[in-house]
Amino acid sequence: MAVVGAGAAGALVAVQLCETAARRRTPLDLVLIDPAAEAGRGTAYATEVPEHRLNVPVGGMSCYPDDAGHFRRWLCRHGESTVTAADFASRHRFGSYLADTLGRAVITAHGTVAVRRVRTRATGCAQTADGRFALRLADGTAVTADSVVLATGPAAGTARWAPAELRGSARFIDAPWSPGALDAVGADDDVLLVGAGLTAVDLALVLDRPGRTVHALSRSGLLPRPHAVAPLPPVPPPPGITALPLHRLRTALRLHFAASMRDHGDWRPALDGLRPVIGAVWQGLTDEERAEFLDRDATRWNVHRHRMAPATAEAIARARAAHRLRVHAGRITAARPLADGRIAVGLADGREFDVAWVVDCTGPGLRLDPSADPLWGGLLADGLAVPGPLGIGVATDAGRLRDARGATHRPLFTLGAPRRGELWETTAIPEIRAQAREVAEAVLAPLTRAPQPTRRRPTDQFGLPLSTHAAAAAAYRGGLGRVITVRAKAAEAFARATALDPGFALGHAALALLGHECGADVDVHRELADAQRGVAERGDERERSFVDVVTRRIEAPGGDGGADADRALVDHLDRHPVDAFALSIAVPTIAFSGVGDLDGTLAQRLVEHTAPAYDGHWFPTSLLAFLRQEQGRVDEAGFLATAALAAEPASGHAAHAMAHVHYESGAHRAGRDWLDGWIGGQGRGAVHRAHFSWHVALHELALDDSAAVRRRWFAQLAPRQVGGVRALVDSGSLLWRARMTRNWTGSVPVEGVLDAVARDLLERPATAFTALHSAVTLTAAGDLAALRRLRTHAAGADPVQREVIAPLCHALEDVLEERWTAAVDGLRGLLPTLRRVGGSAAQREVVEETLLHALLEAGQCDAARHLLEERLDRRSSPLDRRRLADLPH
C-alpha cells in the first residue's frame, strides 16, 4: 500500500489504515511518500508563527469522525488544560497533533502493519502488467504497490493572472510558504498581497509592523468574515434544499439566513447548518449552474464560509485601523520595474501601486495543471484519471479514480482537494477525515479475511466466549480477575490485551469504563470509539450488549440518560447473568458507581438473580455483603463478608463490606485493628488502598484520636500516596471531616490534594458522586470561585447533579461566607436526597458532619444535640459523646 503525500490528508489515511488493519489483524506494508521532514504538517501546518491559527474551532479538528473531542483532549494533555471546543488552536500545534496521532497509530499497529517513510516526491504512476502500480520517484528509485492513495493536497497555483513582467520580476514571490520566501523583505518595505483570503490574512499578520504598509488586493476587496466569539449551534437547512435549481436555491438560502438573523441575530448558525448537505447540494446542480455559481456566488460564499478566528480578526482590524493594512478591490493588468528596484503594479481602472514586493496569495488553483504536477499529468495523459466536473480536480467514485473509460475498478484512490469538482467542500479536516476512513475501508475490504465461525474462541474465567485470540484473552482474564477482587493494575492488564489485539472490543470497553468511573489514565472516548468499531466488526451478541452498556454509561446525557443506562445494564444482566464485569458495574461498592436506584433494592435483586449462575462463587457473596450493610442488616453482612473472605482472602469487596460492618456497629477499635492487618497483608495489592486507609482513619476519627488521624493522613493519604479521583474521595474528604470535628486544628494541607487532581475532574466532574467530593475538597481549600464554577457545571449536568450537587455547592458557599443559618437550611434540606449521589452512607455522612458544624456555629445547640443523640442511637462513637458533652445546657 502506498500513500503519496504525508500532509494532513495522507496522515489521516495512514492513521485509518494502521488502526483498521491492526483491529482486523490484516497484514499490511504501508509506504508514505513525501519529501517533508515530518508527516502531518504539509504546507498548512508547518508554520511556526503563533498568530497563525486554525480557521476551524478545536471541536471540529479531531482526526476521528467518531470522536469529536480527540484534539481537545490532546491539547489538554499537552499543556493547554483550559482549552475548549470553541477555541482556535495554532496551526503548528495541529501539525504536532497530526504527527503524534499518526505515530501512536503506527505503534498500535506494530506487528501487523509495517510502515516506511520515503522522503522524496512521486513523479509518475503507471499500471504494471500484473495490475499493480509502479510509482516513479524524484530520487530515481521506484515503489511498486498493490494499492495507491494520492493524498497530494490542493493543486499548485500557477499565477497565470500575473502579467509576464510581474512573473519575471525578482520582486515577485509566487510561493510565500516556501522556507525563507519572505526573508528578503526589508523592515520598511511596502508589500502588495494579491488575494484577500485566509492566505493573505496569515501573511498580513507576519508582515504587519510599524513603518510598513501592506496592501491586499482582490477582485472583490472582501476579507474573510470572523467566527463568532461565542458560537451558536447550527440551524438545520430547509428540507428539500438539495434538489433545488440554482435560482430557487438562492432564494431558499436568503430566507434561511434571514430567519437565522431574525431568531439569533447572527447568520453563522444558518451557514454552519448547511455543512452536512453542501456536497449533496453541489451534486444536485448542473454543470451550467455550477459554472454560474463560480462566476457569481463563489466569492461571497468563500468569505462567509472560510472564516477567521476571532483573535485573528481582531489583529487584522487593529492593522486596518492603524492604516498598516489597506484592502483594495481591483485586477492587475500591468507591472514595470522602477529605478530604485521597486515595482509599479497597474490596475485595470488606472490605479497604480508602488511597492517593494508583490506576493501571490491567490492560493491553489481549482484545476489540475499537468505541466505543474508531473504525477497528475501522467495519470491524465495515460487515462488512469480524468478531470472532474468543469475540469475541477478529478472524477472519482467514493474516492476511487475514474479512468478514461469511466471505470473505477482499479485500487487507485484520492481524497481532499482533488475531489473538489464533485464535492465542492472537501478541503477541511471534517470532510477529509471522513474520506480517509472511507478510503481505508475500501483498500482493506478485499484483504480482510472472513471470520471462522467454527473456530473455538477462548473464554473468560466464568466461561463466557471472547472474540480475540488466546494471548489477548489471557491478559483480559487477568484484568477481570483484578476488577472483581478490587486489585491494582487492572487497566494495565486490559491495555496489554488491546495491545496484543487492537480490535478486541471488550478490552477497549473495560479501559473506557475504568477511565470514566475509576480515574484510570486512559483516553476514555478514544477507547470507547475503538470498542464500538471493534465490536461492530467482530463481536457476539453479549459483547455488543456490553459495549452498548458502557457507551450509555459514559455518554449518558442529561434528562433520562442515567436511567436509560441503568435499564440497559439490568437488561444485559438478565440475559447474561454470569457477566462478572457487568455485575461489578451494577453494584455500587468500591469500584464503580453502580445502578442509580434510591434504596438499593435493584442492586440487591441483580445480585440475588445472578448468584445461582456463579454456583457458589465468592464474588456475588462479597457484593451481597456490602448491600446488606447498606440496608442496615449489619450482622448478616458480617456473616457474608466472612464467608467470601474465607474463599478469597484478597477480595476487596468483602473487605470493604467488613470495614462498613465494623463502622456501622460502632466496633471502632476492632475495625481499626482488623483493617490495618488486612491492608498490610492480603490487601497489599488492592487498587483502592487509599479508600481502605480512609476507612481506618474514619475509625480513628470516631475514636476522637486526632494524632492518629494526622499520622494516617500523612503516611497513607497524602498526595504523594494518592492521586486522581481517590485524592478527592478519600484524602480531601478526610481533611474536611477532621476539620469539621476539630480533630485537625489550623490549616489543612488541602492544596496538595488539589494539585493532584485534574482541573476537569474538580470543576467538571462526570458523576454526582465525584462532584460531591469535589465540592467538599474545594470548600476545605476555601476556593469560593472554583466552588461556584462547579455549581454552574452541576446546574447544566445530569438530574442528580442539578438537583443535589448544585444546591450543595450553594450551601457550602454559605459555609465559606459564614452565613450559618442559610447553610443550615440548605444542608438540612439535602440530607434526604443524598442517596441519589451514590457511594456509601459513611461517605455521604460528610454532609451531615458539615451540617453539625454549621448548627454549632449558628448557635442552634438544641438542634445539634438532637442530631448527635440520633447518631449515637445508630452507632457508638467517642467523638459524638465528646461533642454532646461539650454542648452548653
XYZ file of C-alpha atoms in Angstrom, residues 46-515:
470
model
C 4.391 23.767 9.026
C 4.205 27.432 10.024
C 5.642 28.175 13.466
C 4.112 31.665 13.696
C 1.914 31.512 16.820
C -0.569 34.021 15.348
C -1.350 31.588 12.543
C -4.440 29.922 13.887
C -6.784 27.300 12.547
C -9.909 28.691 10.924
C -11.987 25.833 12.379
C -12.559 25.576 16.158
C -10.820 22.863 18.149
C -14.054 20.868 18.373
C -14.095 20.398 14.595
C -10.485 19.314 14.124
C -10.337 15.785 15.533
C -8.568 13.153 13.431
C -11.515 10.815 14.018
C -15.051 11.248 12.659
C -16.439 9.239 15.601
C -14.573 11.139 18.342
C -15.078 14.901 18.086
C -13.230 15.676 21.320
C -9.954 13.918 20.475
C -7.986 17.047 19.507
C -9.202 18.993 22.553
C -8.175 16.170 24.869
C -4.770 16.002 23.149
C -4.276 19.716 23.771
C -5.301 19.259 27.425
C -2.709 16.518 27.831
C -0.062 18.674 26.153
C -0.120 21.800 28.261
C -3.390 23.542 27.332
C -5.647 22.304 30.132
C -8.195 25.131 29.810
C -8.809 24.822 26.059
C -12.438 24.433 24.965
C -14.037 23.041 21.826
C -14.803 26.616 20.698
C -11.180 27.826 20.881
C -8.866 28.220 17.886
C -5.515 26.471 18.243
C -2.355 27.416 16.404
C -1.753 25.658 13.120
C 1.646 24.431 14.291
C 0.030 22.711 17.295
C -2.378 20.962 14.975
C 0.534 19.724 12.881
C 2.104 18.315 16.046
C -1.204 16.628 16.872
C -1.404 15.006 13.442
C 2.178 13.734 13.701
C 1.628 12.401 17.222
C -1.650 10.689 16.319
C -0.003 9.026 13.326
C 2.930 7.937 15.495
C 0.581 6.366 18.029
C -1.351 4.589 15.279
C 1.912 3.153 13.902
C 2.853 1.906 17.385
C -0.608 0.384 17.870
C -0.341 -1.452 14.552
C 3.227 -2.689 15.101
C 3.446 -6.361 14.245
C 0.542 -6.126 11.801
C 1.397 -3.042 9.746
C 4.949 -2.242 8.643
C 5.285 1.489 7.933
C 8.094 3.016 5.885
C 8.718 6.691 5.047
C 10.290 7.580 1.688
C 11.345 11.217 1.731
C 11.048 12.234 -1.898
C 8.340 13.117 -4.401
C 6.377 10.775 -6.644
C 6.716 11.963 -10.238
C 4.778 9.273 -12.081
C 2.402 6.347 -11.672
C 1.850 3.565 -14.208
C -0.056 0.303 -14.010
C 2.016 -2.855 -14.477
C 1.078 -5.979 -16.387
C 0.017 -7.769 -13.205
C -2.371 -4.961 -12.213
C -0.113 -3.341 -9.645
C 1.184 0.236 -9.720
C 4.746 1.399 -10.291
C 5.456 4.788 -8.730
C 8.440 6.686 -10.130
C 10.210 8.817 -7.543
C 12.206 12.011 -7.911
C 15.330 10.403 -6.454
C 15.436 7.892 -9.331
C 14.022 4.934 -7.385
C 10.614 3.298 -7.692
C 7.968 1.799 -5.424
C 5.563 -0.911 -6.533
C 2.263 -1.199 -4.699
C -0.983 -3.136 -4.909
C -2.995 -0.024 -3.997
C -2.212 3.691 -4.125
C -3.799 6.675 -2.373
C -2.988 10.060 -3.876
C -3.133 12.460 -0.920
C -1.417 15.272 -2.787
C -3.390 18.195 -1.392
C -4.538 21.244 -3.368
C -3.320 21.845 -6.910
C -0.354 24.155 -7.184
C -1.114 27.766 -8.086
C 0.254 28.946 -11.436
C -0.041 32.750 -11.114
C -1.414 32.928 -14.656
C -3.311 36.030 -13.576
C 0.021 37.895 -13.349
C 1.418 39.854 -16.340
C 4.661 38.466 -17.761
C 6.620 41.453 -16.433
C 5.445 40.647 -12.917
C 6.047 36.891 -13.142
C 9.604 37.566 -14.326
C 10.389 40.090 -11.594
C 12.747 39.254 -8.731
C 10.306 41.233 -6.561
C 7.506 38.709 -7.174
C 7.076 35.949 -4.532
C 4.928 33.192 -6.007
C 5.381 30.605 -3.213
C 5.094 32.555 0.053
C 5.079 29.458 2.274
C 8.387 28.163 0.961
C 11.155 28.287 3.598
C 12.830 31.696 3.561
C 10.423 33.129 0.961
C 9.940 36.372 2.919
C 13.473 36.721 4.289
C 14.458 39.371 1.730
C 11.569 41.686 2.641
C 13.113 44.728 4.313
C 11.860 46.235 7.557
C 10.363 49.270 5.799
C 9.357 47.600 2.522
C 5.754 48.042 1.464
C 4.146 44.819 0.209
C 1.233 44.065 -2.104
C -0.621 40.833 -1.362
C -2.589 39.637 -4.379
C -5.614 37.846 -2.972
C -7.537 38.667 0.206
C -8.412 35.220 1.541
C -7.040 33.332 4.507
C -3.551 33.070 2.964
C -3.390 36.851 2.670
C -4.683 37.238 6.224
C -1.928 34.979 7.581
C 0.773 36.797 5.629
C -0.593 40.171 6.700
C -0.097 39.098 10.313
C 3.503 38.081 9.587
C 4.309 41.284 7.713
C 2.483 43.734 9.974
C 4.848 46.197 11.654
C 5.109 49.973 12.233
C 6.523 51.798 9.248
C 5.306 49.297 6.664
C 2.120 49.345 4.612
C 0.680 46.037 3.484
C -1.854 46.204 0.646
C -4.266 43.350 -0.006
C -5.843 43.290 -3.454
C -8.607 41.044 -4.780
C -11.354 41.275 -7.398
C -13.972 41.882 -4.683
C -11.896 43.569 -1.979
C -13.611 41.351 0.612
C -11.802 39.794 3.565
C -12.945 36.565 5.239
C -15.582 37.155 7.880
C -14.728 36.358 11.518
C -16.032 33.452 13.556
C -18.300 34.375 16.454
C -16.584 34.692 19.828
C -19.412 32.649 21.373
C -20.713 30.447 18.537
C -24.328 29.349 18.448
C -25.461 25.839 17.464
C -26.026 25.211 13.735
C -29.514 25.773 12.342
C -30.630 22.900 10.065
C -31.262 23.890 6.446
C -34.725 23.928 4.888
C -35.965 20.493 3.781
C -35.552 19.610 0.128
C -32.725 22.068 -0.416
C -30.527 19.509 -2.186
C -32.966 19.162 -5.100
C -33.414 22.857 -5.968
C -32.143 24.509 -9.150
C -29.698 27.356 -8.568
C -32.152 30.252 -8.879
C -34.520 28.696 -6.331
C -31.576 27.676 -4.160
C -30.505 31.312 -3.871
C -33.997 32.289 -2.711
C -34.188 29.448 -0.186
C -30.781 30.358 1.258
C -31.657 34.046 1.524
C -34.738 33.099 3.548
C -32.669 30.653 5.632
C -30.113 33.328 6.511
C -32.819 35.930 7.168
C -34.560 33.565 9.592
C -31.278 32.957 11.436
C -30.683 36.702 11.717
C -34.231 37.207 12.982
C -34.111 34.382 15.528
C -30.465 34.524 16.640
C -29.081 37.860 15.466
C -26.368 36.002 13.536
C -26.082 34.482 10.057
C -23.373 31.974 11.060
C -25.675 29.277 12.526
C -27.531 29.141 9.189
C -24.317 28.680 7.220
C -22.930 26.115 9.675
C -26.177 24.171 9.390
C -25.553 23.747 5.662
C -22.257 21.950 6.241
C -23.592 18.344 6.173
C -25.506 18.859 2.904
C -23.103 21.026 0.861
C -21.839 18.035 -1.135
C -25.359 16.911 -1.964
C -26.383 20.459 -2.936
C -23.375 20.784 -5.261
C -24.004 17.389 -6.850
C -27.636 18.382 -7.443
C -26.603 21.298 -9.683
C -25.985 21.001 -13.398
C -22.572 21.907 -14.820
C -24.076 25.128 -16.148
C -25.375 26.028 -12.680
C -22.054 25.190 -11.089
C -20.276 27.462 -13.558
C -22.766 30.237 -12.795
C -22.161 29.744 -9.063
C -18.401 30.025 -9.562
C -18.880 33.215 -11.555
C -21.489 34.960 -9.389
C -21.557 33.410 -5.921
C -18.262 31.718 -5.081
C -16.542 34.817 -3.682
C -19.374 35.663 -1.308
C -19.618 32.018 -0.317
C -15.904 31.750 0.440
C -15.630 34.880 2.595
C -18.543 33.726 4.749
C -17.775 30.004 4.756
C -13.983 30.131 5.368
C -13.798 32.471 8.331
C -11.055 33.936 10.519
C -10.521 33.009 14.150
C -11.752 35.838 16.437
C -8.220 36.668 17.639
C -7.011 36.832 14.034
C -9.905 39.102 13.085
C -9.056 41.437 15.974
C -5.410 41.661 14.877
C -6.460 42.408 11.286
C -8.902 45.066 12.482
C -6.139 46.758 14.508
C -3.799 46.776 11.498
C -6.513 48.279 9.282
C -7.414 50.911 11.878
C -3.738 51.951 12.016
C -3.617 52.017 8.169
C -0.804 49.463 8.177
C -3.132 47.152 6.234
C -5.140 48.522 3.312
C -7.630 46.379 1.393
C -8.457 47.153 -2.252
C -10.710 45.815 -4.988
C -9.227 45.544 -8.453
C -7.466 43.496 -11.119
C -3.779 43.670 -12.071
C -3.108 44.349 -15.753
C 0.477 45.607 -15.852
C 3.766 45.799 -13.960
C 7.027 47.674 -14.531
C 10.289 47.926 -12.599
C 11.303 51.236 -11.020
C 14.753 52.771 -10.810
C 15.073 52.162 -7.093
C 14.450 48.438 -7.534
C 10.794 48.617 -6.510
C 7.939 47.649 -8.791
C 4.926 49.582 -10.067
C 1.766 47.482 -10.398
C -1.057 48.840 -12.576
C -4.734 48.005 -12.235
C -7.473 47.820 -14.846
C -9.047 51.039 -13.530
C -5.826 53.038 -13.936
C -4.640 52.981 -10.339
C -1.035 52.062 -9.642
C 0.752 50.633 -6.597
C 4.401 51.462 -5.968
C 5.645 48.644 -3.700
C 8.824 46.781 -2.883
C 7.325 43.300 -3.172
C 4.319 41.533 -4.662
C 3.208 38.265 -3.060
C 0.872 35.755 -4.695
C -1.819 34.885 -2.120
C -4.414 33.645 -4.592
C -3.988 30.133 -3.240
C -4.251 26.833 -5.086
C -5.918 26.581 -8.420
C -9.231 24.822 -8.939
C -7.961 22.842 -11.889
C -5.008 20.464 -12.057
C -2.177 21.774 -14.199
C -0.444 18.779 -15.853
C 2.636 20.863 -16.549
C 2.968 21.860 -12.880
C 2.443 18.366 -11.458
C 4.024 15.505 -13.447
C 2.339 12.855 -11.297
C -1.196 14.001 -12.087
C -0.154 15.000 -15.593
C 0.976 11.440 -16.319
C -2.185 9.917 -14.861
C -4.353 12.185 -17.018
C -2.263 11.508 -20.113
C -2.405 7.723 -19.593
C -6.160 7.728 -18.994
C -5.842 6.453 -15.427
C -7.555 9.676 -14.323
C -9.917 12.149 -15.972
C -10.839 15.707 -14.989
C -13.822 16.244 -12.711
C -16.848 18.463 -13.390
C -15.897 21.762 -15.090
C -12.343 20.435 -15.220
C -12.014 20.874 -11.453
C -9.991 18.135 -9.775
C -10.553 14.581 -10.982
C -13.530 12.283 -11.351
C -13.998 9.679 -8.601
C -16.494 7.248 -7.173
C -16.280 7.332 -3.353
C -12.632 8.306 -3.701
C -11.722 5.702 -6.332
C -10.403 7.318 -9.526
C -12.441 7.006 -12.700
C -10.379 6.213 -15.772
C -10.863 7.402 -19.349
C -13.490 4.701 -19.926
C -15.429 5.687 -16.793
C -14.371 2.545 -14.924
C -13.434 2.554 -11.215
C -12.175 -0.986 -10.743
C -8.528 -0.071 -10.112
C -7.332 0.278 -6.481
C -6.248 3.874 -7.130
C -7.741 6.420 -4.714
C -7.642 10.090 -3.829
C -9.203 12.371 -1.237
C -9.437 16.008 -0.260
C -8.784 18.768 -2.779
C -8.665 16.569 -5.945
C -12.356 15.729 -5.327
C -13.441 19.384 -5.238
C -15.129 19.309 -8.626
C -17.540 16.655 -7.383
C -17.966 17.737 -3.747
C -17.016 21.456 -3.710
C -16.393 21.454 0.071
C -13.679 18.820 0.516
C -10.564 20.571 1.794
C -11.336 20.911 5.523
C -10.456 18.325 8.180
C -14.080 17.289 8.930
C -14.523 16.219 5.290
C -11.032 14.783 4.822
C -11.139 12.592 7.948
C -14.439 11.025 6.796
C -12.972 10.408 3.343
C -9.832 8.915 4.931
C -11.933 6.336 6.740
C -13.907 5.591 3.587
C -10.706 5.077 1.577
C -9.154 2.857 4.267
C -12.278 0.685 4.307
C -12.209 0.360 0.521
C -8.494 -0.518 0.465
C -8.720 -3.124 3.214
C -12.078 -4.705 2.364
C -10.650 -7.203 -0.175
C -7.862 -8.133 2.238
C -9.972 -8.791 5.329
C -10.493 -12.452 5.973
C -13.990 -13.633 6.777
C -14.456 -14.810 10.383
C -14.161 -18.518 11.075
C -17.407 -19.453 12.849
C -16.293 -22.982 13.643
C -13.149 -21.879 15.450
C -13.356 -22.310 19.224
C -12.969 -18.996 20.998
C -11.148 -18.549 24.311
C -13.271 -17.701 27.344
C -13.081 -15.620 30.497
C -12.826 -17.319 33.908
C -16.618 -17.696 34.052
C -16.892 -19.443 30.678
C -18.052 -16.534 28.516
C -16.517 -16.600 24.992
C -14.169 -13.771 23.992
C -13.780 -12.560 20.398
C -9.997 -12.470 20.400
C -7.015 -14.804 20.370
C -5.625 -16.766 23.298
C -2.884 -14.329 24.356
C -5.196 -11.309 24.497
C -7.836 -13.396 26.270
C -5.324 -14.371 28.951
C -4.483 -10.693 29.556
C -8.191 -9.874 29.700
C -8.806 -12.625 32.260
C -6.033 -11.127 34.377
C -7.707 -7.712 34.234
C -11.134 -9.126 35.047
C -9.689 -11.027 38.000
C -8.259 -7.776 39.336
C -11.582 -5.984 38.839
C -13.619 -8.491 40.830
C -11.039 -8.648 43.646
C -10.553 -4.837 43.511
C -6.828 -5.213 42.989
C -4.412 -2.845 41.271
C -3.185 -2.927 37.666
C -6.471 -3.991 36.051
C -6.111 -1.193 33.481
C -2.589 -2.331 32.667
C -3.863 -5.854 32.017
C -6.640 -4.638 29.723
C -4.175 -2.352 27.929
C -1.945 -5.364 27.371
C -4.933 -7.232 25.890
C -5.692 -4.407 23.432
C -2.017 -4.061 22.512
C -1.976 -7.762 21.638
C -5.247 -7.391 19.723
C -6.196 -3.769 18.831
C -9.592 -4.943 17.620
C -10.555 -6.590 20.943
C -13.699 -4.640 21.808
C -14.146 -5.820 25.403
C -10.608 -4.763 26.303
C -11.231 -1.256 24.969
C -14.625 -1.072 26.696
C -13.076 -2.103 30.009
C -10.416 0.601 29.690
C -13.012 3.230 28.805
C -15.078 2.357 31.849
C -12.089 2.265 34.208
C -11.104 5.705 32.955
